Amino acid sequence: MTTHTTDLRDTRGRPLRDLRLSVIDQCNFRCPYCMPKESYGPDFPFMSSSERLSFEQLARLARTFVELGVEKLRITGGEPLLRKDLPRLIETLAAMRTLEGRPLDIALTTNGSLLAARAQSLKDAGLSRITVSLDSLDDKLAGRMNGVDFPVARVLEGIAAAQRVGLAPVKVNTVIERGVNDSQILPLVHHFRDSGVQLRFIEYMDVGGASRWSASQVLSADAMRAIVQQHYPLAPDGATRGHGTAEIWRHADGAGSIGFISSMSHPFCGDCVRARVAADGKLYLCLFSQQGADLRPWLGEGQEAQLASRVRALWEARSDRYSELRGTVPASGRTHAHKVVRMSLVGG
Ligand code: SAM
């Protein structure tokens, strides 16, 4: 049984266990559902390196969150591998211990473009595992979906390198947009069956950045699973989703598992134990928050106790359940319910 020396809970009784740290707001891809070219052009005011939290500030933040009960860190962005010397940060994080004295589970989400060259140094620094985003195996379609014609083969090289160095389990995130890449569901399943990689299909969400989102483009996780099951029999994994985001199904013939992330059709706010800190030091308690709480004033050396009481107070006051409130997959034609912060800043 887990015993935590912190009893921190929000108003809905949710503990704080996961922290997503966005280390940079820039990305070298322009996925239309996240950072569309027309909104993120050459003149977009991304943060300069001096505006981003330093590694020292990020480490101080992580240490404080760990003292409040966090056991899992996810490094994200923007594209986290664009952040210079990232393994140096990971080394510091990997030296931290949970309240039970165990190493932290440290994961990273990347578009894979720089992974082949970096996998070994990330592993050596102490990264536990990695998630790579890939929306299509077809080069033309993938190029459109990453917005910069980045070749699929190079992302696959990154995935292979991550597997080779033991960044296990490697997961692949695929956002499915109805009528755009639903044709890729079966080819992706076929490709990653029996490979040790866990594919995870994500419902297209109306997060900040997805300025072209409309409900009619959402293919529900149940519909995606039905498509897979017509060709590949699946059985529920048995394990409950717990605090994870994906519902896991296993290939009936033992060829591995697939995750389905149903943030739109089956929101999992009640299980959400996750906080996010953006590259500018703002704390977001939900991906759908409209504003964050600035933690920068408490990120100086020697301010850890103040930082901890600030975060504790914010978490204790947390009552959000935005995904649940906006209902199940809405009637087609609906666009954004409200203005949300851009995902590339706050981290996916
Ligand atoms: N650059 C990294 C990457 O590509 O994985 C990390 C940041 S990215 C914002 C994190 C994840 O969010 C990616 O897997 C991406 O596909 C997902 N994502 C972005 N916009 C989304 C949307 N509108 N709906 C669902 N998932 C989205």
PDB file of N, CA, C and O in Angstrom, residues 61-136:
ATOM      1  N   LEU A  61      11.203  23.673  -8.963  1.00  0.00           N
ATOM      2  CA  LEU A  61       9.773  23.395  -9.099  1.00  0.00           C
ATOM      3  C   LEU A  61       9.497  21.906  -8.911  1.00  0.00           C
ATOM      4  O   LEU A  61       8.625  21.516  -8.136  1.00  0.00           O
ATOM      5  N   ALA A  62      10.272  21.095  -9.650  1.00  0.00           N
ATOM      6  CA  ALA A  62      10.045  19.648  -9.607  1.00  0.00           C
ATOM      7  C   ALA A  62      10.230  19.142  -8.180  1.00  0.00           C
ATOM      8  O   ALA A  62       9.411  18.365  -7.669  1.00  0.00           O
ATOM      9  N   ARG A  63      11.278  19.597  -7.502  1.00  0.00           N
ATOM     10  CA  ARG A  63      11.558  19.138  -6.138  1.00  0.00           C
ATOM     11  C   ARG A  63      10.377  19.458  -5.215  1.00  0.00           C
ATOM     12  O   ARG A  63       9.940  18.631  -4.421  1.00  0.00           O
ATOM     13  N   THR A  64       9.839  20.661  -5.363  1.00  0.00           N
ATOM     14  CA  THR A  64       8.714  21.071  -4.514  1.00  0.00           C
ATOM     15  C   THR A  64       7.485  20.217  -4.798  1.00  0.00           C
ATOM     16  O   THR A  64       6.803  19.759  -3.885  1.00  0.00           O
ATOM     17  N   PHE A  65       7.224  19.992  -6.080  1.00  0.00           N
ATOM     18  CA  PHE A  65       6.053  19.170  -6.423  1.00  0.00           C
ATOM     19  C   PHE A  65       6.235  17.735  -5.910  1.00  0.00           C
ATOM     20  O   PHE A  65       5.275  17.096  -5.493  1.00  0.00           O
ATOM     21  N   VAL A  66       7.455  17.232  -5.960  1.00  0.00           N
ATOM     22  CA  VAL A  66       7.706  15.877  -5.465  1.00  0.00           C
ATOM     23  C   VAL A  66       7.441  15.833  -3.963  1.00  0.00           C
ATOM     24  O   VAL A  66       6.844  14.881  -3.442  1.00  0.00           O
ATOM     25  N   GLU A  67       7.829  16.891  -3.265  1.00  0.00           N
ATOM     26  CA  GLU A  67       7.560  16.931  -1.820  1.00  0.00           C
ATOM     27  C   GLU A  67       6.059  16.985  -1.529  1.00  0.00           C
ATOM     28  O   GLU A  67       5.610  16.630  -0.451  1.00  0.00           O
ATOM     29  N   LEU A  68       5.288  17.428  -2.513  1.00  0.00           N
ATOM     30  CA  LEU A  68       3.836  17.491  -2.329  1.00  0.00           C
ATOM     31  C   LEU A  68       3.138  16.215  -2.830  1.00  0.00           C
ATOM     32  O   LEU A  68       1.915  16.140  -2.844  1.00  0.00           O
ATOM     33  N   GLY A  69       3.926  15.236  -3.285  1.00  0.00           N
ATOM     34  CA  GLY A  69       3.337  13.948  -3.646  1.00  0.00           C
ATOM     35  C   GLY A  69       3.515  13.510  -5.091  1.00  0.00           C
ATOM     36  O   GLY A  69       3.113  12.405  -5.462  1.00  0.00           O
ATOM     37  N   VAL A  70       4.122  14.349  -5.927  1.00  0.00           N
ATOM     38  CA  VAL A  70       4.290  13.967  -7.339  1.00  0.00           C
ATOM     39  C   VAL A  70       5.268  12.791  -7.473  1.00  0.00           C
ATOM     40  O   VAL A  70       6.300  12.747  -6.810  1.00  0.00           O
ATOM     41  N   GLU A  71       4.889  11.829  -8.337  1.00  0.00           N
ATOM     42  CA  GLU A  71       5.721  10.642  -8.539  1.00  0.00           C
ATOM     43  C   GLU A  71       6.124  10.495  -9.996  1.00  0.00           C
ATOM     44  O   GLU A  71       6.999   9.700 -10.339  1.00  0.00           O
ATOM     45  N   LYS A  72       5.427  11.252 -10.861  1.00  0.00           N
ATOM     46  CA  LYS A  72       5.640  11.086 -12.294  1.00  0.00           C
ATOM     47  C   LYS A  72       5.834  12.456 -12.937  1.00  0.00           C
ATOM     48  O   LYS A  72       5.033  13.369 -12.701  1.00  0.00           O
ATOM     49  N   LEU A  73       6.893  12.595 -13.700  1.00  0.00           N
ATOM     50  CA  LEU A  73       7.146  13.856 -14.407  1.00  0.00           C
ATOM     51  C   LEU A  73       7.090  13.582 -15.892  1.00  0.00           C
ATOM     52  O   LEU A  73       7.606  12.565 -16.364  1.00  0.00           O
ATOM     53  N   ARG A  74       6.476  14.492 -16.641  1.00  0.00           N
ATOM     54  CA  ARG A  74       6.533  14.386 -18.094  1.00  0.00           C
ATOM     55  C   ARG A  74       7.100  15.675 -18.637  1.00  0.00           C
ATOM     56  O   ARG A  74       6.603  16.758 -18.345  1.00  0.00           O
ATOM     57  N   ILE A  75       8.178  15.558 -19.423  1.00  0.00           N
ATOM     58  CA  ILE A  75       8.806  16.718 -20.038  1.00  0.00           C
ATOM     59  C   ILE A  75       8.159  16.898 -21.408  1.00  0.00           C
ATOM     60  O   ILE A  75       8.112  15.964 -22.211  1.00  0.00           O
ATOM     61  N   THR A  76       7.668  18.098 -21.660  1.00  0.00           N
ATOM     62  CA  THR A  76       6.972  18.306 -22.915  1.00  0.00           C
ATOM     63  C   THR A  76       7.197  19.728 -23.407  1.00  0.00           C
ATOM     64  O   THR A  76       8.099  20.412 -22.966  1.00  0.00           O
ATOM     65  N   GLY A  77       6.359  20.172 -24.358  1.00  0.00           N
ATOM     66  CA  GLY A  77       6.520  21.503 -24.906  1.00  0.00           C
ATOM     67  C   GLY A  77       5.273  21.909 -25.671  1.00  0.00           C
ATOM     68  O   GLY A  77       4.201  21.331 -25.410  1.00  0.00           O
ATOM     69  N   GLY A  78       5.479  22.706 -26.672  1.00  0.00           N
ATOM     70  CA  GLY A  78       6.470  22.826 -27.690  1.00  0.00           C
ATOM     71  C   GLY A  78       7.205  21.504 -27.951  1.00  0.00           C
ATOM     72  O   GLY A  78       6.719  20.447 -27.618  1.00  0.00           O
ATOM     73  N   GLU A  79       8.338  21.601 -28.582  1.00  0.00           N
ATOM     74  CA  GLU A  79       9.130  20.396 -28.815  1.00  0.00           C
ATOM     75  C   GLU A  79      10.295  20.388 -27.829  1.00  0.00           C
ATOM     76  O   GLU A  79      11.235  21.169 -27.970  1.00  0.00           O
ATOM     77  N   PRO A  80      10.231  19.509 -26.824  1.00  0.00           N
ATOM     78  CA  PRO A  80      11.225  19.565 -25.743  1.00  0.00           C
ATOM     79  C   PRO A  80      12.663  19.331 -26.216  1.00  0.00           C
ATOM     80  O   PRO A  80      13.595  19.838 -25.606  1.00  0.00           O
ATOM     81  N   LEU A  81      12.835  18.569 -27.315  1.00  0.00           N
ATOM     82  CA  LEU A  81      14.209  18.287 -27.750  1.00  0.00           C
ATOM     83  C   LEU A  81      14.858  19.507 -28.410  1.00  0.00           C
ATOM     84  O   LEU A  81      16.047  19.487 -28.722  1.00  0.00           O
ATOM     85  N   LEU A  82      14.076  20.587 -28.600  1.00  0.00           N
ATOM     86  CA  LEU A  82      14.680  21.838 -29.084  1.00  0.00           C
ATOM     87  C   LEU A  82      15.364  22.583 -27.937  1.00  0.00           C
ATOM     88  O   LEU A  82      16.109  23.531 -28.168  1.00  0.00           O
ATOM     89  N   ARG A  83      15.084  22.175 -26.712  1.00  0.00           N
ATOM     90  CA  ARG A  83      15.698  22.863 -25.574  1.00  0.00           C
ATOM     91  C   ARG A  83      17.140  22.364 -25.424  1.00  0.00           C
ATOM     92  O   ARG A  83      17.391  21.166 -25.282  1.00  0.00           O
ATOM     93  N   LYS A  84      18.050  23.323 -25.460  1.00  0.00           N
ATOM     94  CA  LYS A  84      19.479  23.005 -25.424  1.00  0.00           C
ATOM     95  C   LYS A  84      19.848  22.309 -24.107  1.00  0.00           C
ATOM     96  O   LYS A  84      19.339  22.677 -23.055  1.00  0.00           O
ATOM     97  N   ASP A  85      20.723  21.316 -24.204  1.00  0.00           N
ATOM     98  CA  ASP A  85      21.254  20.623 -23.009  1.00  0.00           C
ATOM     99  C   ASP A  85      20.204  19.931 -22.161  1.00  0.00           C
ATOM    100  O   ASP A  85      20.391  19.788 -20.943  1.00  0.00           O
ATOM    101  N   LEU A  86      19.098  19.527 -22.763  1.00  0.00           N
ATOM    102  CA  LEU A  86      18.011  18.918 -21.978  1.00  0.00           C
ATOM    103  C   LEU A  86      18.485  17.760 -21.065  1.00  0.00           C
ATOM    104  O   LEU A  86      18.016  17.645 -19.933  1.00  0.00           O
ATOM    105  N   PRO A  87      19.420  16.912 -21.531  1.00  0.00           N
ATOM    106  CA  PRO A  87      19.863  15.821 -20.648  1.00  0.00           C
ATOM    107  C   PRO A  87      20.390  16.322 -19.294  1.00  0.00           C
ATOM    108  O   PRO A  87      20.252  15.632 -18.277  1.00  0.00           O
ATOM    109  N   ARG A  88      20.915  17.543 -19.275  1.00  0.00           N
ATOM    110  CA  ARG A  88      21.417  18.094 -17.997  1.00  0.00           C
ATOM    111  C   ARG A  88      20.250  18.250 -17.007  1.00  0.00           C
ATOM    112  O   ARG A  88      20.372  17.933 -15.824  1.00  0.00           O
ATOM    113  N   LEU A  89      19.110  18.724 -17.482  1.00  0.00           N
ATOM    114  CA  LEU A  89      17.930  18.846 -16.615  1.00  0.00           C
ATOM    115  C   LEU A  89      17.468  17.455 -16.171  1.00  0.00           C
ATOM    116  O   LEU A  89      17.162  17.224 -15.001  1.00  0.00           O
ATOM    117  N   ILE A  90      17.444  16.528 -17.128  1.00  0.00           N
ATOM    118  CA  ILE A  90      16.942  15.181 -16.810  1.00  0.00           C
ATOM    119  C   ILE A  90      17.822  14.507 -15.752  1.00  0.00           C
ATOM    120  O   ILE A  90      17.325  13.847 -14.843  1.00  0.00           O
ATOM    121  N   GLU A  91      19.121  14.738 -15.845  1.00  0.00           N
ATOM    122  CA  GLU A  91      20.028  14.178 -14.835  1.00  0.00           C
ATOM    123  C   GLU A  91      19.650  14.656 -13.433  1.00  0.00           C
ATOM    124  O   GLU A  91      19.623  13.872 -12.483  1.00  0.00           O
ATOM    125  N   THR A  92      19.360  15.939 -13.315  1.00  0.00           N
ATOM    126  CA  THR A  92      18.990  16.491 -12.005  1.00  0.00           C
ATOM    127  C   THR A  92      17.671  15.885 -11.534  1.00  0.00           C
ATOM    128  O   THR A  92      17.520  15.515 -10.366  1.00  0.00           O
ATOM    129  N   LEU A  93      16.709  15.775 -12.452  1.00  0.00           N
ATOM    130  CA  LEU A  93      15.402  15.224 -12.076  1.00  0.00           C
ATOM    131  C   LEU A  93      15.526  13.748 -11.669  1.00  0.00           C
ATOM    132  O   LEU A  93      14.858  13.287 -10.747  1.00  0.00           O
ATOM    133  N   ALA A  94      16.409  13.039 -12.390  1.00  0.00           N
ATOM    134  CA  ALA A  94      16.543  11.603 -12.139  1.00  0.00           C
ATOM    135  C   ALA A  94      17.158  11.320 -10.765  1.00  0.00           C
ATOM    136  O   ALA A  94      17.019  10.219 -10.233  1.00  0.00           O
ATOM    137  N   ALA A  95      17.831  12.307 -10.197  1.00  0.00           N
ATOM    138  CA  ALA A  95      18.439  12.106  -8.869  1.00  0.00           C
ATOM    139  C   ALA A  95      17.408  12.280  -7.747  1.00  0.00           C
ATOM    140  O   ALA A  95      17.670  11.944  -6.598  1.00  0.00           O
ATOM    141  N   MET A  96      16.224  12.807  -8.079  1.00  0.00           N
ATOM    142  CA  MET A  96      15.201  13.040  -7.051  1.00  0.00           C
ATOM    143  C   MET A  96      14.502  11.738  -6.675  1.00  0.00           C
ATOM    144  O   MET A  96      14.478  10.795  -7.459  1.00  0.00           O
ATOM    145  N   ARG A  97      13.927  11.696  -5.494  1.00  0.00           N
ATOM    146  CA  ARG A  97      13.214  10.503  -5.025  1.00  0.00           C
ATOM    147  C   ARG A  97      11.804  10.871  -4.584  1.00  0.00           C
ATOM    148  O   ARG A  97      11.583  11.956  -4.057  1.00  0.00           O
ATOM    149  N   THR A  98      10.865   9.973  -4.786  1.00  0.00           N
ATOM    150  CA  THR A  98       9.484  10.214  -4.351  1.00  0.00           C
ATOM    151  C   THR A  98       9.436  10.185  -2.814  1.00  0.00           C
ATOM    152  O   THR A  98      10.422   9.825  -2.165  1.00  0.00           O
ATOM    153  N   LEU A  99       8.270  10.502  -2.274  1.00  0.00           N
ATOM    154  CA  LEU A  99       8.134  10.483  -0.813  1.00  0.00           C
ATOM    155  C   LEU A  99       8.388   9.087  -0.245  1.00  0.00           C
ATOM    156  O   LEU A  99       8.747   8.941   0.913  1.00  0.00           O
ATOM    157  N   GLU A 100       8.211   8.056  -1.081  1.00  0.00           N
ATOM    158  CA  GLU A 100       8.491   6.687  -0.614  1.00  0.00           C
ATOM    159  C   GLU A 100       9.922   6.262  -0.896  1.00  0.00           C
ATOM    160  O   GLU A 100      10.283   5.120  -0.700  1.00  0.00           O
ATOM    161  N   GLY A 101      10.709   7.217  -1.426  1.00  0.00           N
ATOM    162  CA  GLY A 101      12.125   6.922  -1.655  1.00  0.00           C
ATOM    163  C   GLY A 101      12.409   6.222  -2.967  1.00  0.00           C
ATOM    164  O   GLY A 101      13.509   5.704  -3.188  1.00  0.00           O
ATOM    165  N   ARG A 102      11.425   6.201  -3.859  1.00  0.00           N
ATOM    166  CA  ARG A 102      11.645   5.546  -5.156  1.00  0.00           C
ATOM    167  C   ARG A 102      12.066   6.572  -6.199  1.00  0.00           C
ATOM    168  O   ARG A 102      11.743   7.756  -6.091  1.00  0.00           O
ATOM    169  N   PRO A 103      12.774   6.118  -7.265  1.00  0.00           N
ATOM    170  CA  PRO A 103      13.086   7.047  -8.355  1.00  0.00           C
ATOM    171  C   PRO A 103      11.797   7.546  -8.998  1.00  0.00           C
ATOM    172  O   PRO A 103      10.789   6.847  -9.006  1.00  0.00           O
ATOM    173  N   LEU A 104      11.831   8.751  -9.536  1.00  0.00           N
ATOM    174  CA  LEU A 104      10.653   9.273 -10.228  1.00  0.00           C
ATOM    175  C   LEU A 104      10.489   8.556 -11.558  1.00  0.00           C
ATOM    176  O   LEU A 104      11.473   8.092 -12.145  1.00  0.00           O
ATOM    177  N   ASP A 105       9.258   8.487 -12.022  1.00  0.00           N
ATOM    178  CA  ASP A 105       8.994   8.007 -13.374  1.00  0.00           C
ATOM    179  C   ASP A 105       9.109   9.249 -14.274  1.00  0.00           C
ATOM    180  O   ASP A 105       8.293  10.159 -14.157  1.00  0.00           O
ATOM    181  N   ILE A 106      10.129   9.291 -15.114  1.00  0.00           N
ATOM    182  CA  ILE A 106      10.346  10.490 -15.931  1.00  0.00           C
ATOM    183  C   ILE A 106      10.132  10.156 -17.407  1.00  0.00           C
ATOM    184  O   ILE A 106      10.863   9.351 -17.991  1.00  0.00           O
ATOM    185  N   ALA A 107       9.109  10.764 -17.983  1.00  0.00           N
ATOM    186  CA  ALA A 107       8.763  10.509 -19.383  1.00  0.00           C
ATOM    187  C   ALA A 107       8.930  11.789 -20.187  1.00  0.00           C
ATOM    188  O   ALA A 107       9.030  12.884 -19.618  1.00  0.00           O
ATOM    189  N   LEU A 108       8.972  11.628 -21.510  1.00  0.00           N
ATOM    190  CA  LEU A 108       9.115  12.796 -22.384  1.00  0.00           C
ATOM    191  C   LEU A 108       8.249  12.580 -23.612  1.00  0.00           C
ATOM    192  O   LEU A 108       8.150  11.463 -24.121  1.00  0.00           O
ATOM    193  N   THR A 109       7.590  13.632 -24.064  1.00  0.00           N
ATOM    194  CA  THR A 109       6.789  13.555 -25.292  1.00  0.00           C
ATOM    195  C   THR A 109       7.483  14.366 -26.363  1.00  0.00           C
ATOM    196  O   THR A 109       7.837  15.525 -26.140  1.00  0.00           O
ATOM    197  N   THR A 110       7.680  13.775 -27.531  1.00  0.00           N
ATOM    198  CA  THR A 110       8.425  14.438 -28.601  1.00  0.00           C
ATOM    199  C   THR A 110       7.796  14.157 -29.951  1.00  0.00           C
ATOM    200  O   THR A 110       7.112  13.145 -30.123  1.00  0.00           O
ATOM    201  N   ASN A 111       8.068  15.029 -30.921  1.00  0.00           N
ATOM    202  CA  ASN A 111       7.600  14.741 -32.285  1.00  0.00           C
ATOM    203  C   ASN A 111       8.563  13.790 -32.995  1.00  0.00           C
ATOM    204  O   ASN A 111       8.323  13.411 -34.143  1.00  0.00           O
ATOM    205  N   GLY A 112       9.653  13.426 -32.349  1.00  0.00           N
ATOM    206  CA  GLY A 112      10.560  12.408 -32.886  1.00  0.00           C
ATOM    207  C   GLY A 112      11.582  12.913 -33.883  1.00  0.00           C
ATOM    208  O   GLY A 112      12.497  12.179 -34.261  1.00  0.00           O
ATOM    209  N   SER A 113      11.472  14.165 -34.282  1.00  0.00           N
ATOM    210  CA  SER A 113      12.328  14.639 -35.378  1.00  0.00           C
ATOM    211  C   SER A 113      13.809  14.632 -35.007  1.00  0.00           C
ATOM    212  O   SER A 113      14.663  14.461 -35.871  1.00  0.00           O
ATOM    213  N   LEU A 114      14.123  14.819 -33.730  1.00  0.00           N
ATOM    214  CA  LEU A 114      15.537  14.886 -33.322  1.00  0.00           C
ATOM    215  C   LEU A 114      15.926  13.678 -32.465  1.00  0.00           C
ATOM    216  O   LEU A 114      17.001  13.642 -31.883  1.00  0.00           O
ATOM    217  N   LEU A 115      15.022  12.704 -32.407  1.00  0.00           N
ATOM    218  CA  LEU A 115      15.204  11.634 -31.430  1.00  0.00           C
ATOM    219  C   LEU A 115      16.333  10.665 -31.769  1.00  0.00           C
ATOM    220  O   LEU A 115      17.046  10.200 -30.870  1.00  0.00           O
ATOM    221  N   ALA A 116      16.490  10.364 -33.051  1.00  0.00           N
ATOM    222  CA  ALA A 116      17.489   9.345 -33.410  1.00  0.00           C
ATOM    223  C   ALA A 116      18.852   9.733 -32.847  1.00  0.00           C
ATOM    224  O   ALA A 116      19.577   8.906 -32.279  1.00  0.00           O
ATOM    225  N   ALA A 117      19.195  11.008 -32.941  1.00  0.00           N
ATOM    226  CA  ALA A 117      20.509  11.457 -32.471  1.00  0.00           C
ATOM    227  C   ALA A 117      20.563  11.635 -30.955  1.00  0.00           C
ATOM    228  O   ALA A 117      21.638  11.639 -30.370  1.00  0.00           O
ATOM    229  N   ARG A 118      19.399  11.795 -30.311  1.00  0.00           N
ATOM    230  CA  ARG A 118      19.407  12.152 -28.884  1.00  0.00           C
ATOM    231  C   ARG A 118      19.030  11.011 -27.943  1.00  0.00           C
ATOM    232  O   ARG A 118      19.175  11.158 -26.721  1.00  0.00           O
ATOM    233  N   ALA A 119      18.524   9.908 -28.489  1.00  0.00           N
ATOM    234  CA  ALA A 119      17.965   8.860 -27.622  1.00  0.00           C
ATOM    235  C   ALA A 119      18.978   8.394 -26.571  1.00  0.00           C
ATOM    236  O   ALA A 119      18.654   8.275 -25.383  1.00  0.00           O
ATOM    237  N   GLN A 120      20.215   8.148 -27.009  1.00  0.00           N
ATOM    238  CA  GLN A 120      21.217   7.607 -26.074  1.00  0.00           C
ATOM    239  C   GLN A 120      21.507   8.580 -24.932  1.00  0.00           C
ATOM    240  O   GLN A 120      21.567   8.190 -23.760  1.00  0.00           O
ATOM    241  N   SER A 121      21.667   9.871 -25.277  1.00  0.00           N
ATOM    242  CA  SER A 121      22.008  10.822 -24.208  1.00  0.00           C
ATOM    243  C   SER A 121      20.828  11.009 -23.243  1.00  0.00           C
ATOM    244  O   SER A 121      21.035  11.210 -22.046  1.00  0.00           O
ATOM    245  N   LEU A 122      19.605  10.894 -23.753  1.00  0.00           N
ATOM    246  CA  LEU A 122      18.437  10.993 -22.865  1.00  0.00           C
ATOM    247  C   LEU A 122      18.388   9.797 -21.917  1.00  0.00           C
ATOM    248  O   LEU A 122      18.145   9.933 -20.723  1.00  0.00           O
ATOM    249  N   LYS A 123      18.662   8.626 -22.465  1.00  0.00           N
ATOM    250  CA  LYS A 123      18.669   7.409 -21.639  1.00  0.00           C
ATOM    251  C   LYS A 123      19.782   7.500 -20.590  1.00  0.00           C
ATOM    252  O   LYS A 123      19.562   7.231 -19.406  1.00  0.00           O
ATOM    253  N   ASP A 124      20.972   7.908 -21.030  1.00  0.00           N
ATOM    254  CA  ASP A 124      22.103   8.008 -20.100  1.00  0.00           C
ATOM    255  C   ASP A 124      21.819   8.997 -18.974  1.00  0.00           C
ATOM    256  O   ASP A 124      22.278   8.833 -17.854  1.00  0.00           O
ATOM    257  N   ALA A 125      21.034  10.047 -19.297  1.00  0.00           N
ATOM    258  CA  ALA A 125      20.740  11.069 -18.288  1.00  0.00           C
ATOM    259  C   ALA A 125      19.731  10.564 -17.253  1.00  0.00           C
ATOM    260  O   ALA A 125      19.568  11.170 -16.198  1.00  0.00           O
ATOM    261  N   GLY A 126      19.025   9.468 -17.584  1.00  0.00           N
ATOM    262  CA  GLY A 126      18.091   8.908 -16.604  1.00  0.00           C
ATOM    263  C   GLY A 126      16.632   8.995 -17.012  1.00  0.00           C
ATOM    264  O   GLY A 126      15.744   8.730 -16.195  1.00  0.00           O
ATOM    265  N   LEU A 127      16.364   9.367 -18.278  1.00  0.00           N
ATOM    266  CA  LEU A 127      14.969   9.368 -18.744  1.00  0.00           C
ATOM    267  C   LEU A 127      14.431   7.941 -18.662  1.00  0.00           C
ATOM    268  O   LEU A 127      15.133   6.997 -19.036  1.00  0.00           O
ATOM    269  N   SER A 128      13.189   7.777 -18.144  1.00  0.00           N
ATOM    270  CA  SER A 128      12.653   6.418 -18.011  1.00  0.00           C
ATOM    271  C   SER A 128      12.041   5.945 -19.323  1.00  0.00           C
ATOM    272  O   SER A 128      12.238   4.807 -19.736  1.00  0.00           O
ATOM    273  N   ARG A 129      11.226   6.784 -19.952  1.00  0.00           N
ATOM    274  CA  ARG A 129      10.509   6.315 -21.136  1.00  0.00           C
ATOM    275  C   ARG A 129      10.117   7.484 -22.015  1.00  0.00           C
ATOM    276  O   ARG A 129      10.265   8.640 -21.621  1.00  0.00           O
ATOM    277  N   ILE A 130       9.590   7.152 -23.205  1.00  0.00           N
ATOM    278  CA  ILE A 130       9.359   8.212 -24.180  1.00  0.00           C
ATOM    279  C   ILE A 130       8.061   7.966 -24.953  1.00  0.00           C
ATOM    280  O   ILE A 130       7.662   6.815 -25.175  1.00  0.00           O
ATOM    281  N   THR A 131       7.410   9.052 -25.336  1.00  0.00           N
ATOM    282  CA  THR A 131       6.227   8.973 -26.194  1.00  0.00           C
ATOM    283  C   THR A 131       6.519   9.798 -27.439  1.00  0.00           C
ATOM    284  O   THR A 131       6.965  10.947 -27.336  1.00  0.00           O
ATOM    285  N   VAL A 132       6.290   9.198 -28.602  1.00  0.00           N
ATOM    286  CA  VAL A 132       6.577   9.882 -29.864  1.00  0.00           C
ATOM    287  C   VAL A 132       5.253  10.114 -30.592  1.00  0.00           C
ATOM    288  O   VAL A 132       4.429   9.205 -30.685  1.00  0.00           O
ATOM    289  N   SER A 133       5.055  11.324 -31.100  1.00  0.00           N
ATOM    290  CA  SER A 133       3.816  11.614 -31.826  1.00  0.00           C
ATOM    291  C   SER A 133       3.998  11.295 -33.306  1.00  0.00           C
ATOM    292  O   SER A 133       4.990  11.702 -33.910  1.00  0.00           O
ATOM    293  N   LEU A 134       3.054  10.554 -33.854  1.00  0.00           N
ATOM    294  CA  LEU A 134       3.108  10.214 -35.291  1.00  0.00           C
ATOM    295  C   LEU A 134       1.680   9.984 -35.772  1.00  0.00           C
ATOM    296  O   LEU A 134       0.983   9.116 -35.260  1.00  0.00           O
ATOM    297  N   ASP A 135       1.241  10.780 -36.738  1.00  0.00           N
ATOM    298  CA  ASP A 135      -0.167  10.744 -37.132  1.00  0.00           C
ATOM    299  C   ASP A 135      -0.450   9.944 -38.395  1.00  0.00           C
ATOM    300  O   ASP A 135      -1.613   9.736 -38.755  1.00  0.00           O
ATOM    301  N   SER A 136       0.607   9.555 -39.110  1.00  0.00           N
ATOM    302  CA  SER A 136       0.387   8.839 -40.359  1.00  0.00           C
ATOM    303  C   SER A 136       1.667   8.131 -40.769  1.00  0.00           C
ATOM    304  O   SER A 136       2.769   8.590 -40.461  1.00  0.00           O
TER     305      SER A 136
END
